PDB file of C-alpha atoms in Angstrom:
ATOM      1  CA  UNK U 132       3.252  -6.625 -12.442  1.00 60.00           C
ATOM      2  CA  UNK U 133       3.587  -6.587  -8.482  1.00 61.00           C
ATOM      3  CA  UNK U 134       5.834  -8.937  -8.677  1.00 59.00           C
ATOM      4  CA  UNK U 135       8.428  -6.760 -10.491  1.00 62.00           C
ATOM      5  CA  UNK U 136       7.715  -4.045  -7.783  1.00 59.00           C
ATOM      6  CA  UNK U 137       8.184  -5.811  -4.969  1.00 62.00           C
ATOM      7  CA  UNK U 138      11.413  -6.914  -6.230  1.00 61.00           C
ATOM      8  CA  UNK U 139      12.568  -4.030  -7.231  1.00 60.00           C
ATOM      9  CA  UNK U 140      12.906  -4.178 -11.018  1.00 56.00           C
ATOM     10  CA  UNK U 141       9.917  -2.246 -11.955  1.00 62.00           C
ATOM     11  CA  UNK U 142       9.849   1.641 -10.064  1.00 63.00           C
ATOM     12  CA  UNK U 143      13.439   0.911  -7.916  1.00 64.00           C
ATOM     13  CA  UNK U 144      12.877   2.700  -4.824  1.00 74.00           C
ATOM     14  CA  UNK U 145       9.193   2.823  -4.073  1.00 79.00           C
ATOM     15  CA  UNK U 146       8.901  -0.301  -1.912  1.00 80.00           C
ATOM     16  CA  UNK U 147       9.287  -0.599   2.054  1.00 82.00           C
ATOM     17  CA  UNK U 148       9.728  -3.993   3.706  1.00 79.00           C
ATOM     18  CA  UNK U 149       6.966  -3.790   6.558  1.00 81.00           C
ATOM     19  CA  UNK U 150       7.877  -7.263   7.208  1.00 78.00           C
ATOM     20  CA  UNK U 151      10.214 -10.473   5.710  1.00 78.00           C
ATOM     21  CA  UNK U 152       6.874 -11.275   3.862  1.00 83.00           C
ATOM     22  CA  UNK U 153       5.239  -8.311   2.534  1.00 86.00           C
ATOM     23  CA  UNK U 154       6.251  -4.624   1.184  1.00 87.00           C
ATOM     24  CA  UNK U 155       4.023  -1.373   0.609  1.00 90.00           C
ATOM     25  CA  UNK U 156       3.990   0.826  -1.968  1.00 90.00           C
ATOM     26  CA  UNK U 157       2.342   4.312  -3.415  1.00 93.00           C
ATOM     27  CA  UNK U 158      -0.733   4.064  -6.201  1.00 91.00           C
ATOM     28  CA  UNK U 159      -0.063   4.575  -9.416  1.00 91.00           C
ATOM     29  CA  UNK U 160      -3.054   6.794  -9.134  1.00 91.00           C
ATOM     30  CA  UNK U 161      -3.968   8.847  -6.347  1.00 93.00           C
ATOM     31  CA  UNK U 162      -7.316  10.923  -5.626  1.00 93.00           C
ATOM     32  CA  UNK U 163      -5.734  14.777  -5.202  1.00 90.00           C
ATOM     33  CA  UNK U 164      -7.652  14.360  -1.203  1.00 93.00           C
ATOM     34  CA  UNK U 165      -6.125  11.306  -0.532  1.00 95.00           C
ATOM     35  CA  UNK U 166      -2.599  11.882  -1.153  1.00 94.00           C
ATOM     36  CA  UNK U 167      -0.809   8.815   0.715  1.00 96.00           C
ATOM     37  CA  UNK U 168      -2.586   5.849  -1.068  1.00 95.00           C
ATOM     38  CA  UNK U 169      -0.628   3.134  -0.574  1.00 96.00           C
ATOM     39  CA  UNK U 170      -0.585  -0.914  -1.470  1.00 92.00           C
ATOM     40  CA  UNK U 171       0.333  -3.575   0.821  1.00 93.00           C
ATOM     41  CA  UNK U 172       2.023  -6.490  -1.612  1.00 88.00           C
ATOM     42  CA  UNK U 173       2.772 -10.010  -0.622  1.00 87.00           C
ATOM     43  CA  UNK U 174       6.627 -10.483  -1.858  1.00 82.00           C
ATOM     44  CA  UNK U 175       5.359 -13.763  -2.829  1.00 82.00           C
ATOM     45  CA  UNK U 176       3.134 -14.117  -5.262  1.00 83.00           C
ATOM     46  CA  UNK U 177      -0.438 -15.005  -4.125  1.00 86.00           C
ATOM     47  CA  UNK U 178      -3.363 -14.355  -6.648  1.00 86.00           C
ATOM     48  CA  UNK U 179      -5.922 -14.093  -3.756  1.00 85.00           C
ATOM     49  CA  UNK U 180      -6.511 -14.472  -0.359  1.00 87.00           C
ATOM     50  CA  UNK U 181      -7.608 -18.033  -0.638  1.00 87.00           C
ATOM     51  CA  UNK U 182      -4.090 -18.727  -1.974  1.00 89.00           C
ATOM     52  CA  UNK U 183      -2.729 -17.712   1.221  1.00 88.00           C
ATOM     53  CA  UNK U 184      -1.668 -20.681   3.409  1.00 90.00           C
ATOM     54  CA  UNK U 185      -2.728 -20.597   7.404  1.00 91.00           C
ATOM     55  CA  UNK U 186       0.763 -19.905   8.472  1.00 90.00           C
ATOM     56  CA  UNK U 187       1.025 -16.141   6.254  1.00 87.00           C
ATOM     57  CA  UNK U 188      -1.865 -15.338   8.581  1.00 85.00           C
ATOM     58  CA  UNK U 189      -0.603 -13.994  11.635  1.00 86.00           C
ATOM     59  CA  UNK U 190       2.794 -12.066   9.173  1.00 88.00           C
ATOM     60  CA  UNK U 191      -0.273 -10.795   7.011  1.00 88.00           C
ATOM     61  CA  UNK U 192      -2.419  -8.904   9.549  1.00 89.00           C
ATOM     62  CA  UNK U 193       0.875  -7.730  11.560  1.00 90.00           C
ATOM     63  CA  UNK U 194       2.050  -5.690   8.020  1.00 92.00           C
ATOM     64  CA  UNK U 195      -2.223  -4.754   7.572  1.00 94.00           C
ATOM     65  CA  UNK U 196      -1.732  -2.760  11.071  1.00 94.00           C
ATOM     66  CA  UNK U 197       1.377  -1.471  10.814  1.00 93.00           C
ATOM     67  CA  UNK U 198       0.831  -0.115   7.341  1.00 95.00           C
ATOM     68  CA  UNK U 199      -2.094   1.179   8.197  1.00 96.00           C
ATOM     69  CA  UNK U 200      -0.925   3.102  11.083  1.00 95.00           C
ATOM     70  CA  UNK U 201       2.189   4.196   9.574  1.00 96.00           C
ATOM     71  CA  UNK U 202      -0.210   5.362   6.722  1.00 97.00           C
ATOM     72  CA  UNK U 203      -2.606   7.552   8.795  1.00 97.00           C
ATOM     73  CA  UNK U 204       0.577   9.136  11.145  1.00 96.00           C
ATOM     74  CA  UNK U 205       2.462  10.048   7.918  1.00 96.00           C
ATOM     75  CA  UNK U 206      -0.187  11.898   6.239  1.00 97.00           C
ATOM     76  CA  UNK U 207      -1.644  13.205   9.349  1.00 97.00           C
ATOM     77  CA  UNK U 208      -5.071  11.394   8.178  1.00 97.00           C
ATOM     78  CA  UNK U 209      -7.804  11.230  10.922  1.00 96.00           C
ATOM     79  CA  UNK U 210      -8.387   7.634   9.581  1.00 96.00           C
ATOM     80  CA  UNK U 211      -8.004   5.203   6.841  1.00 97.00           C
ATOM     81  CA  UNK U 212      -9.713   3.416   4.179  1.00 96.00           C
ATOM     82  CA  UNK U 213      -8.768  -0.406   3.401  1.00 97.00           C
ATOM     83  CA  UNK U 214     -10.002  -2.129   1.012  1.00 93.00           C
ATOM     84  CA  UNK U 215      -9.260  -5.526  -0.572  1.00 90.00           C
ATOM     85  CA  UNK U 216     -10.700  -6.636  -3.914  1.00 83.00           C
ATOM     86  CA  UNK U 217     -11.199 -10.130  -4.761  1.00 82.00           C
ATOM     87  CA  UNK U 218     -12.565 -11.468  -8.261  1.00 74.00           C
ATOM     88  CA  UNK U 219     -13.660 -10.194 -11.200  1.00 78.00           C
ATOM     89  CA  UNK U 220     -14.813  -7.933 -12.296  1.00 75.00           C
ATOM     90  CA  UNK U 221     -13.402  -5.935  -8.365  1.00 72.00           C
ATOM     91  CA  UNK U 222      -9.785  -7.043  -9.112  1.00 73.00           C
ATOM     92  CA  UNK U 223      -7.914  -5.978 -11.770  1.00 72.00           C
ATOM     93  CA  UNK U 224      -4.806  -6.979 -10.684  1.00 74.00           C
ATOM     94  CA  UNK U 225      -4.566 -11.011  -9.564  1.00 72.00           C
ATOM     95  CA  UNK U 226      -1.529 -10.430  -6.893  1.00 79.00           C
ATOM     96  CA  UNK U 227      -3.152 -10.380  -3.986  1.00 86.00           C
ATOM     97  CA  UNK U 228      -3.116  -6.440  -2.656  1.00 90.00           C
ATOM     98  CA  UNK U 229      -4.983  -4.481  -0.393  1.00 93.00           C
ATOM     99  CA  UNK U 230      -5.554  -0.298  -1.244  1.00 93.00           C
ATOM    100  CA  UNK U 231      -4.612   1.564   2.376  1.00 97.00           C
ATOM    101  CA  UNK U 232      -5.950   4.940   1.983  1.00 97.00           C
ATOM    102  CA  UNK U 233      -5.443   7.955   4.310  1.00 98.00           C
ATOM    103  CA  UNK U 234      -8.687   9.596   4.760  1.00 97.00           C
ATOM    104  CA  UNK U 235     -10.362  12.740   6.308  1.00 96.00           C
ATOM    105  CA  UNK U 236     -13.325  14.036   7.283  1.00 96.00           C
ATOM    106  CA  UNK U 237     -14.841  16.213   3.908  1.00 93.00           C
ATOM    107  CA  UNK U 238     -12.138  14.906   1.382  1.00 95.00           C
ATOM    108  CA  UNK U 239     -14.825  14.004  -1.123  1.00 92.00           C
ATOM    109  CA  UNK U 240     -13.195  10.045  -1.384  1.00 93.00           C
ATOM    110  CA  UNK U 241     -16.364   8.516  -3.240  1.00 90.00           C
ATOM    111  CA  UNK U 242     -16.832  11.093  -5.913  1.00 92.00           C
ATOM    112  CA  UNK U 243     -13.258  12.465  -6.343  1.00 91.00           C
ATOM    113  CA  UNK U 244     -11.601  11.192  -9.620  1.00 93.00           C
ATOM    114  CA  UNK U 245      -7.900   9.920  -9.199  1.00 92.00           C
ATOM    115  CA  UNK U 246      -5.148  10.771 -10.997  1.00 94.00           C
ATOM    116  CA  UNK U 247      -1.579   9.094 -12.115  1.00 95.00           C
ATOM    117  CA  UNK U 248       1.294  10.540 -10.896  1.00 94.00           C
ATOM    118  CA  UNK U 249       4.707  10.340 -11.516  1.00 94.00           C
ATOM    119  CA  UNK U 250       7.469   8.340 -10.184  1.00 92.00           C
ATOM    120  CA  UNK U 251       9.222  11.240  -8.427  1.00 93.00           C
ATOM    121  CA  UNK U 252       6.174  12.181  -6.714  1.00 94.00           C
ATOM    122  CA  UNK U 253       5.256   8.461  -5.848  1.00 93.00           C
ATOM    123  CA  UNK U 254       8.866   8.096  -4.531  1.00 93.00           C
ATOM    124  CA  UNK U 255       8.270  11.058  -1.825  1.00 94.00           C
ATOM    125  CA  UNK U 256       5.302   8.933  -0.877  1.00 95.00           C
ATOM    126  CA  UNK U 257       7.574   6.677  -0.155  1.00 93.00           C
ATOM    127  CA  UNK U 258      10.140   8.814   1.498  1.00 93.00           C
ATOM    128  CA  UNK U 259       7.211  10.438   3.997  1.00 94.00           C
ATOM    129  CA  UNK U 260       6.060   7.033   4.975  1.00 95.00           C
ATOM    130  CA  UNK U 261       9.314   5.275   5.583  1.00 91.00           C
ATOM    131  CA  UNK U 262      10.135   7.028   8.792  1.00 88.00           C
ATOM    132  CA  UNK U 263       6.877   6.282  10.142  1.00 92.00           C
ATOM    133  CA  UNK U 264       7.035   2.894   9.151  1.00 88.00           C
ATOM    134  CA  UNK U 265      10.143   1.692  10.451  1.00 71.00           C
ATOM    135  CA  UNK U 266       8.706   3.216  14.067  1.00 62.00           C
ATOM    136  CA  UNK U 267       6.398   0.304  13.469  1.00 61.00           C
ATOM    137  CA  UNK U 268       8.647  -2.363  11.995  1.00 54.00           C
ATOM    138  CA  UNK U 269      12.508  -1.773  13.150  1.00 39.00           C
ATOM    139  CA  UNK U 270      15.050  -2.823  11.057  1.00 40.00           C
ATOM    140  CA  UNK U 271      12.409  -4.214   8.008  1.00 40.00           C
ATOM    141  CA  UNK U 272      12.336  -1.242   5.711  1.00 38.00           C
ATOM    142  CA  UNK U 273      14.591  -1.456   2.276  1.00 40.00           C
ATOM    143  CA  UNK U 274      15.415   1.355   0.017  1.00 42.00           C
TER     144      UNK U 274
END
């Protein structure tokens, strides 16, 4: 399934290149606090971390930080939540993904239920983070 996103095919438009290896993306679902919940996405196809080789390393945690900055400046977020699930039964999805979560302070993340929004509204996600993610990443963001 992330495999069609990343390249486009599935949801055109919602993907930003943070860097040659790896793009970001809205939720599907989003908690109605946390609007801004975005995934970070190998382009490649990796179905966990331990399928990442050495060299992906340094790419990897360079598109972690600047995703999660971009994240927290676009949605004015006094921090973020990132999580990465590995395994069964905490990964439901086996391309390798982290969550990137704006968060603040009383937005009720643990207990508040999420919600799936539409594409339009996932695609001004996109459209809110893009300028703060190509402050980060010059020249890497697509569509």
């Amino acid at each position: 399934m992330f495999c069609s996103v990343a390249a486009g095919v599935t949801d055109p438009g919602v993907c930003l290149a943070v860097n040659k290896e790896f793009v970001v993306f809205p939720a599907l679902h989003q908690r109605p606090n946390n609007r801004g919940h975005m995934l970070l996405v190998p382009a490649g196809h990796f179905g966990s971390i331990a399928d990442v080789p050495p060299e992906k390393a340094a790419p990897m945690l360079a598109a972690l930080q600047a995703t999660t900055q971009a994240v927290q400046a676009a949605f004015g977020a006094s921090g973020t939540t990132v999580r990465l699930n590995l395994g069964p039964p905490a990964q439901g999805i086996f391309h390798l993904h982290w969550h990137i979560t704006p968060r603040y302070v009383g937005d009720d993340f643990n207990s508040a239920k999420s919600r799936e929004v539409p594409l339009s509204e996932r695609l001004q996600l996109t459209a809110e983070l893009r300028q703060h993610l190509v402050r980060r990443a010059p020249a890497q963001s697509r569509n």
